[in-house]
Amino acid sequence: MDSLNTPLHKHLWHRDFIALIISELLITASVYMQIPLFLQRYIDTTWLVHKELGIAVGLFGIGLFAIGPFTNWLIQHYRRNKVYVFSTIGMLLILLFISMLDYESRITDSTFNALFYIFCFMFGCFYSLSKRTLTGVLMIDKCESYNRTEANVVASWISRISLSVGPAVAVVAMTTTNNVDTDIIANSCLILAIILVCLVRFPFKTPDDNVSVVSADRFFYSHGIKYFLILAAVYAIIGMIISLEHTVLFYAMLFGGFIVVMITSHFFIRSSKKISVVLGLIFMMAAFVFIVYRENTYANYIVPLFLGCSTGYIGSYMLHKYIDSSIHCKRSTAISSYFLACEGGLACGICLSYIFFDNQYMSPLYNLFQCF
């Protein structure tokens, strides 16, 4: 049985927090691995074309929000670590079912599409519940109050790094082996993430009385709507570009952009957070300049590098604004809104890219983005 007392940690990086951070990396990377994997698996088959795949990604994005109003009730009525474990198990089962669909030849095209849509929606629900429970509840519970902002910052950077690491691992696995091995890697990441959280002990908390089944608590922070819209728009742009480029070089340079931001933010612009959002916008505009003038030899390197810098600077600034604008008891809600803005915007960008791939009005934009 879990102890009733929370151990005191003077520093953030203790054993339990490291286990949760690794779990964060594994679960997020396993989801981002599906970006190139789904496209490779279904785009060349007669079952799905870009439009249907875009609808599936859109349903995944809807699933991210659909489970949100029930999050607080689930966490209050069940142990919060069990909520994470069972939702991650749900993600694992959905990925197994989706991989089975690829090898089941007896189903019809319409049945395949319907099942694929349902699984994508459920996958979004389970991922949203699992990720928001981990970052907004479990990590906060294992940190002292003076370390919680730093913990949230670390978790956000792990998610950004996963955006480059996860797809890169999938691309390497698909080119060197096959889709089956890529499925095994993604599923293994989820299993290991579950094991790591099960090894961490969490103090018992008495659930609140009269908890509503549906509420905005631990779901959406209404006072940060402007930050939500800005962050979602930025990640939607990133999603549109990521959906069109699946090379290890692209993700490596994207990772390089994240590293540049971490170094410069720590040593040079730590005292002024407003500079970071200005730099983020400058890097984003510069990336689009290199996209337009695609004859430049170094565009393949500069565009993803600048996109990584832009995402890192703007994302870090918005996270601090979310935390600063929230009161103590609303931190989990603010972190949940931050997650929904990032993941929802990314899913929206990928969805729009796939749906309008063959559209006569969007094809020039696609040709422009595919320059590198």
Coordinates of C-alpha atoms in Angstrom, one line a residue:
M1 CA 0.0 0.0 0.0
D2 CA 1.3 3.5 -0.8
S3 CA 2.6 5.5 2.0
L4 CA 0.6 8.4 3.4
N5 CA 3.6 10.6 3.6
T6 CA 5.3 12.3 0.6
P7 CA 9.1 12.1 0.9
L8 CA 10.8 15.5 0.8
H9 CA 13.3 16.1 -2.0
K10 CA 15.5 19.2 -2.0
H11 CA 16.3 18.8 -5.7
L12 CA 14.0 18.1 -8.6
W13 CA 16.0 15.2 -10.2
H14 CA 15.3 12.4 -7.7
R15 CA 14.6 8.8 -8.7
D16 CA 10.8 9.0 -8.9
F17 CA 10.9 12.2 -11.0
I18 CA 13.4 10.6 -13.4
A19 CA 11.1 7.6 -13.8
L20 CA 8.2 9.9 -14.7
I21 CA 10.2 11.9 -17.1
I22 CA 11.4 8.8 -18.9
S23 CA 7.8 7.7 -19.0
E24 CA 6.8 11.0 -20.5
L25 CA 9.4 10.6 -23.2
L26 CA 8.4 7.1 -24.1
I27 CA 4.6 7.7 -24.3
T28 CA 5.0 10.9 -26.3
A29 CA 7.6 9.4 -28.7
S30 CA 5.3 6.3 -29.3
V31 CA 2.5 8.7 -30.4
Y32 CA 4.7 10.8 -32.7
M33 CA 6.1 7.6 -34.2
Q34 CA 2.7 7.1 -35.8
I35 CA 3.1 10.3 -38.0
P36 CA 5.4 8.7 -40.6
L37 CA 4.2 5.2 -39.9
F38 CA 0.5 5.8 -40.7
L39 CA 1.5 7.7 -43.9
Q40 CA 3.8 4.9 -45.0
R41 CA 1.3 2.2 -44.2
Y42 CA -1.9 3.6 -45.6
I43 CA -1.2 6.2 -48.2
D44 CA -0.2 3.8 -50.9
T45 CA -3.0 1.3 -50.3
T46 CA -6.5 1.3 -51.9
W47 CA -8.0 1.6 -48.4
L48 CA -7.0 5.1 -47.5
V49 CA -5.9 8.2 -49.4
H50 CA -4.8 11.5 -47.9
K51 CA -8.4 12.8 -47.3
E52 CA -9.4 9.7 -45.3
L53 CA -6.2 9.8 -43.4
G54 CA -6.7 13.5 -42.6
I55 CA -10.2 12.7 -41.3
A56 CA -8.6 10.0 -39.0
V57 CA -6.1 12.5 -37.7
G58 CA -8.9 15.0 -37.1
L59 CA -10.8 12.4 -35.1
F60 CA -7.7 11.8 -33.1
G61 CA -7.6 15.6 -32.4
I62 CA -11.3 15.6 -31.4
G63 CA -10.6 12.7 -29.0
L64 CA -7.9 14.7 -27.2
F65 CA -10.7 17.1 -26.1
A66 CA -13.6 14.7 -25.8
I67 CA -12.3 13.0 -22.7
G68 CA -11.3 16.2 -21.0
P69 CA -14.5 17.1 -19.2
F70 CA -14.4 13.7 -17.4
T71 CA -10.8 13.9 -16.3
N72 CA -11.3 15.4 -12.8
W73 CA -14.1 12.9 -12.0
L74 CA -11.9 10.0 -13.0
I75 CA -8.9 11.2 -11.0
Q76 CA -11.1 11.9 -8.0
H77 CA -12.9 8.5 -8.0
Y78 CA -9.9 6.3 -8.9
R79 CA -6.3 6.4 -7.9
R80 CA -4.6 8.9 -10.2
N81 CA -1.7 6.5 -11.1
K82 CA -4.2 3.8 -12.0
V83 CA -6.0 6.3 -14.3
Y84 CA -2.6 6.8 -16.1
V85 CA -1.9 3.0 -16.2
F86 CA -5.3 2.0 -17.6
S87 CA -5.4 4.8 -20.2
T88 CA -1.9 3.9 -21.4
I89 CA -3.0 0.3 -21.6
G90 CA -5.9 1.5 -23.8
M91 CA -3.3 3.3 -26.1
L92 CA -1.4 0.0 -26.3
L93 CA -4.5 -2.0 -27.2
I94 CA -5.5 0.5 -29.9
L95 CA -2.1 0.4 -31.5
L96 CA -2.3 -3.4 -31.5
F97 CA -5.8 -3.3 -33.1
I98 CA -4.6 -0.8 -35.8
S99 CA -1.6 -3.0 -36.7
M100 CA -4.0 -6.0 -36.9
L101 CA -6.2 -4.1 -39.4
D102 CA -3.3 -3.8 -41.7
Y103 CA -3.0 -7.6 -42.1
E104 CA -6.7 -8.5 -42.0
S105 CA -7.6 -9.1 -45.7
R106 CA -11.2 -10.2 -45.1
I107 CA -12.6 -6.9 -44.1
T108 CA -14.1 -4.5 -46.6
D109 CA -12.9 -1.0 -47.4
S110 CA -15.9 0.6 -45.7
T111 CA -15.5 -1.5 -42.6
F112 CA -11.8 -0.8 -42.4
N113 CA -12.4 3.0 -42.7
A114 CA -15.1 2.9 -39.9
L115 CA -12.9 0.8 -37.6
F116 CA -9.9 3.0 -38.3
Y117 CA -11.8 6.2 -37.5
I118 CA -13.1 4.7 -34.2
F119 CA -9.7 3.5 -33.2
C120 CA -8.1 6.9 -33.9
F121 CA -10.8 8.7 -31.9
M122 CA -10.3 6.3 -29.0
F123 CA -6.5 6.6 -29.3
G124 CA -6.8 10.4 -28.9
C125 CA -9.0 10.0 -25.8
F126 CA -6.6 7.6 -24.1
Y127 CA -3.5 9.6 -25.0
S128 CA -5.1 12.8 -23.7
L129 CA -6.1 11.3 -20.4
S130 CA -2.8 9.5 -20.0
K131 CA -0.6 12.5 -20.8
R132 CA -2.5 15.1 -18.8
T133 CA -2.7 12.8 -15.8
L134 CA 1.1 12.3 -16.0
T135 CA 2.2 15.9 -16.5
G136 CA -0.6 17.7 -14.7
V137 CA -1.1 15.4 -11.7
L138 CA 1.6 12.7 -11.1
M139 CA 4.6 14.9 -11.7
I140 CA 3.3 17.7 -9.6
D141 CA 2.5 15.3 -6.8
K142 CA 6.1 14.1 -6.7
C143 CA 7.7 17.5 -6.6
E144 CA 7.9 20.1 -3.9
S145 CA 6.0 23.3 -4.4
Y146 CA 9.1 25.3 -5.2
N147 CA 10.1 22.8 -7.9
R148 CA 6.8 22.4 -9.7
T149 CA 7.4 25.2 -12.3
E150 CA 10.8 23.7 -13.2
A151 CA 9.2 20.3 -13.4
N152 CA 6.6 21.6 -15.8
V153 CA 9.3 23.2 -18.0
V154 CA 11.3 20.0 -18.1
A155 CA 8.2 18.0 -19.1
S156 CA 7.4 20.5 -21.9
W157 CA 10.9 20.1 -23.3
I158 CA 10.7 16.4 -23.2
S159 CA 7.5 16.6 -25.3
R160 CA 9.2 18.8 -27.8
I161 CA 12.2 16.6 -28.1
S162 CA 9.9 13.6 -28.6
L163 CA 8.5 15.5 -31.6
S164 CA 11.8 15.0 -33.3
V165 CA 13.0 11.7 -31.7
G166 CA 9.8 9.7 -32.2
P167 CA 9.4 10.2 -35.9
A168 CA 13.1 9.9 -36.5
V169 CA 13.1 6.5 -34.8
A170 CA 10.1 5.4 -36.9
V171 CA 11.8 6.5 -40.1
V172 CA 15.0 4.6 -39.3
A173 CA 13.0 1.5 -38.3
M174 CA 10.9 1.6 -41.5
T175 CA 13.8 2.0 -43.8
T176 CA 16.0 -0.6 -42.1
T177 CA 13.4 -3.2 -41.1
N178 CA 9.6 -3.0 -41.7
N179 CA 6.4 -1.7 -40.3
V180 CA 6.0 -4.7 -37.9
D181 CA 9.3 -3.8 -36.1
T182 CA 8.2 -0.2 -35.9
D183 CA 4.9 -1.3 -34.2
I184 CA 6.9 -3.4 -31.8
I185 CA 9.1 -0.4 -30.9
A186 CA 6.1 1.8 -30.3
N187 CA 4.3 -0.8 -28.2
S188 CA 7.5 -1.5 -26.2
C189 CA 7.7 2.2 -25.3
L190 CA 4.2 2.1 -23.9
I191 CA 4.8 -1.0 -21.9
L192 CA 8.0 0.4 -20.4
A193 CA 6.2 3.7 -19.6
I194 CA 3.6 1.7 -17.7
I195 CA 6.2 -0.2 -15.8
L196 CA 8.1 2.9 -14.8
V197 CA 5.0 4.6 -13.3
C198 CA 4.0 1.4 -11.5
L199 CA 7.4 1.5 -9.7
V200 CA 6.7 5.0 -8.3
R201 CA 4.7 5.3 -5.1
F202 CA 2.2 8.0 -4.8
P203 CA 0.7 9.3 -1.5
F204 CA -3.0 8.6 -0.9
K205 CA -5.4 11.5 -1.3
T206 CA -8.9 11.6 -0.1
P207 CA -11.2 12.4 -3.0
D208 CA -13.2 15.6 -2.8
D209 CA -16.9 15.5 -2.1
N210 CA -19.7 16.2 -4.6
V211 CA -17.4 16.1 -7.7
S212 CA -19.3 16.7 -10.9
V213 CA -19.0 14.1 -13.6
V214 CA -18.5 16.8 -16.2
S215 CA -16.3 19.9 -15.4
A216 CA -13.6 22.1 -16.8
D217 CA -11.3 21.4 -13.8
R218 CA -8.1 19.7 -15.0
F219 CA -9.3 20.2 -18.5
F220 CA -9.4 23.7 -19.9
Y221 CA -8.3 27.0 -18.4
S222 CA -10.6 29.6 -19.7
H223 CA -8.5 32.6 -18.6
G224 CA -5.7 31.5 -21.0
I225 CA -7.8 31.4 -24.2
K226 CA -5.5 33.9 -26.0
Y227 CA -2.4 31.8 -25.2
F228 CA -4.3 28.7 -26.3
L229 CA -5.1 30.2 -29.7
I230 CA -1.6 31.5 -30.4
L231 CA 0.0 28.2 -29.4
A232 CA -2.4 26.1 -31.4
A233 CA -1.8 28.3 -34.5
V234 CA 2.0 27.8 -34.2
Y235 CA 1.7 24.1 -33.7
A236 CA -0.8 23.8 -36.6
I237 CA 1.9 25.4 -38.9
I238 CA 4.4 22.9 -37.6
G239 CA 2.0 20.1 -38.1
M240 CA 1.4 21.0 -41.8
I241 CA 5.1 21.0 -42.5
I242 CA 5.9 17.9 -40.5
S243 CA 3.2 16.0 -42.4
L244 CA 5.0 16.6 -45.7
E245 CA 8.6 15.8 -44.7
H246 CA 9.7 12.4 -43.3
T247 CA 13.5 12.3 -43.4
V248 CA 16.0 11.7 -40.6
L249 CA 17.8 14.9 -41.6
F250 CA 14.7 17.0 -41.1
Y251 CA 14.0 15.6 -37.6
A252 CA 17.7 15.8 -36.7
M253 CA 17.8 19.5 -37.6
L254 CA 14.5 20.1 -35.7
F255 CA 16.2 18.5 -32.7
G256 CA 19.1 20.8 -33.2
G257 CA 16.8 23.8 -33.1
F258 CA 15.4 22.6 -29.7
I259 CA 19.0 22.3 -28.4
V260 CA 19.8 25.8 -29.5
V261 CA 16.8 27.2 -27.7
M262 CA 17.6 25.3 -24.5
I263 CA 21.2 26.6 -24.4
T264 CA 20.3 30.3 -25.3
S265 CA 17.4 30.4 -23.0
H266 CA 19.5 29.2 -20.1
F267 CA 22.5 31.4 -20.6
F268 CA 21.4 34.5 -22.5
I269 CA 17.7 35.4 -22.3
R270 CA 16.8 33.9 -19.0
S271 CA 15.9 37.2 -17.4
S272 CA 13.6 38.4 -20.2
K273 CA 10.9 36.0 -21.4
K274 CA 9.3 38.4 -23.8
I275 CA 12.4 38.3 -26.0
S276 CA 11.8 34.6 -26.5
V277 CA 8.5 35.1 -28.2
V278 CA 9.9 37.8 -30.5
L279 CA 12.8 35.5 -31.4
G280 CA 10.3 32.7 -32.0
L281 CA 8.3 34.8 -34.5
I282 CA 11.5 35.9 -36.2
F283 CA 12.7 32.4 -36.7
M284 CA 9.4 31.3 -38.0
M285 CA 9.3 34.1 -40.6
A286 CA 12.9 33.3 -41.6
A287 CA 12.0 29.6 -42.1
F288 CA 9.2 30.6 -44.5
V289 CA 11.6 32.9 -46.4
F290 CA 13.9 29.9 -47.0
I291 CA 10.9 27.9 -48.0
V292 CA 9.9 30.5 -50.6
Y293 CA 13.5 30.8 -51.9
R294 CA 13.9 27.0 -52.1
E295 CA 16.8 27.2 -54.5
N296 CA 19.1 27.8 -51.6
T297 CA 21.3 24.8 -51.0
Y298 CA 21.1 25.0 -47.2
A299 CA 17.3 25.1 -47.0
N300 CA 17.2 21.5 -46.1
Y301 CA 19.2 22.3 -43.0
I302 CA 18.0 25.8 -42.1
V303 CA 14.2 25.3 -42.4
P304 CA 13.8 22.6 -39.8
L305 CA 16.5 24.2 -37.6
F306 CA 14.6 27.5 -37.6
L307 CA 11.2 25.7 -37.0
G308 CA 12.7 24.0 -34.0
C309 CA 13.9 27.4 -32.6
S310 CA 10.6 28.9 -33.3
T311 CA 8.6 26.2 -31.6
G312 CA 11.0 26.1 -28.6
Y313 CA 11.0 29.9 -28.0
I314 CA 7.2 30.4 -28.4
G315 CA 6.3 27.2 -26.6
S316 CA 8.5 28.1 -23.6
Y317 CA 7.0 31.6 -23.4
M318 CA 3.4 30.4 -23.6
L319 CA 4.0 27.8 -20.9
H320 CA 5.4 30.4 -18.5
K321 CA 2.4 32.7 -19.3
Y322 CA 0.0 29.8 -18.5
I323 CA 1.7 29.1 -15.2
D324 CA 2.0 32.8 -14.2
S325 CA -1.7 33.4 -15.0
S326 CA -3.0 30.4 -13.1
I327 CA -3.5 30.3 -9.3
H328 CA -2.1 27.5 -7.3
C329 CA -5.1 25.2 -7.4
K330 CA -5.5 25.7 -11.2
R331 CA -2.0 24.6 -12.2
S332 CA -3.1 21.2 -13.4
T333 CA -5.9 22.9 -15.5
A334 CA -3.4 25.3 -17.0
I335 CA -1.0 22.5 -17.9
S336 CA -3.9 20.6 -19.4
S337 CA -4.8 23.6 -21.6
Y338 CA -1.2 23.9 -22.7
F339 CA -1.1 20.3 -23.7
L340 CA -4.4 20.5 -25.6
A341 CA -3.1 23.6 -27.5
C342 CA 0.1 21.9 -28.6
E343 CA -1.3 18.5 -29.5
G344 CA -4.6 19.8 -30.8
G345 CA -2.8 22.4 -33.0
L346 CA -0.4 19.7 -34.3
A347 CA -3.3 17.3 -35.1
C348 CA -5.2 20.2 -36.8
G349 CA -2.2 21.0 -39.0
I350 CA -1.6 17.4 -40.1
C351 CA -5.4 17.0 -40.6
L352 CA -5.6 20.0 -42.9
S353 CA -2.5 19.0 -44.8
Y354 CA -3.9 15.5 -45.6
I355 CA -7.5 16.6 -46.3
F356 CA -6.5 19.3 -48.8
F357 CA -3.6 17.4 -50.4
D358 CA -5.5 16.9 -53.7
N359 CA -7.5 20.1 -53.5
Q360 CA -6.8 22.5 -56.3
Y361 CA -6.6 25.5 -54.0
M362 CA -4.2 23.8 -51.6
S363 CA -1.9 22.0 -54.0
P364 CA 0.3 25.2 -54.7
L365 CA 0.8 25.4 -50.9
Y366 CA 1.7 21.8 -50.7
N367 CA 4.2 22.2 -53.6
L368 CA 5.7 25.1 -51.7
F369 CA 6.1 23.2 -48.4
Q370 CA 7.6 20.2 -50.2
C371 CA 10.5 22.2 -51.6
F372 CA 12.9 20.6 -49.1

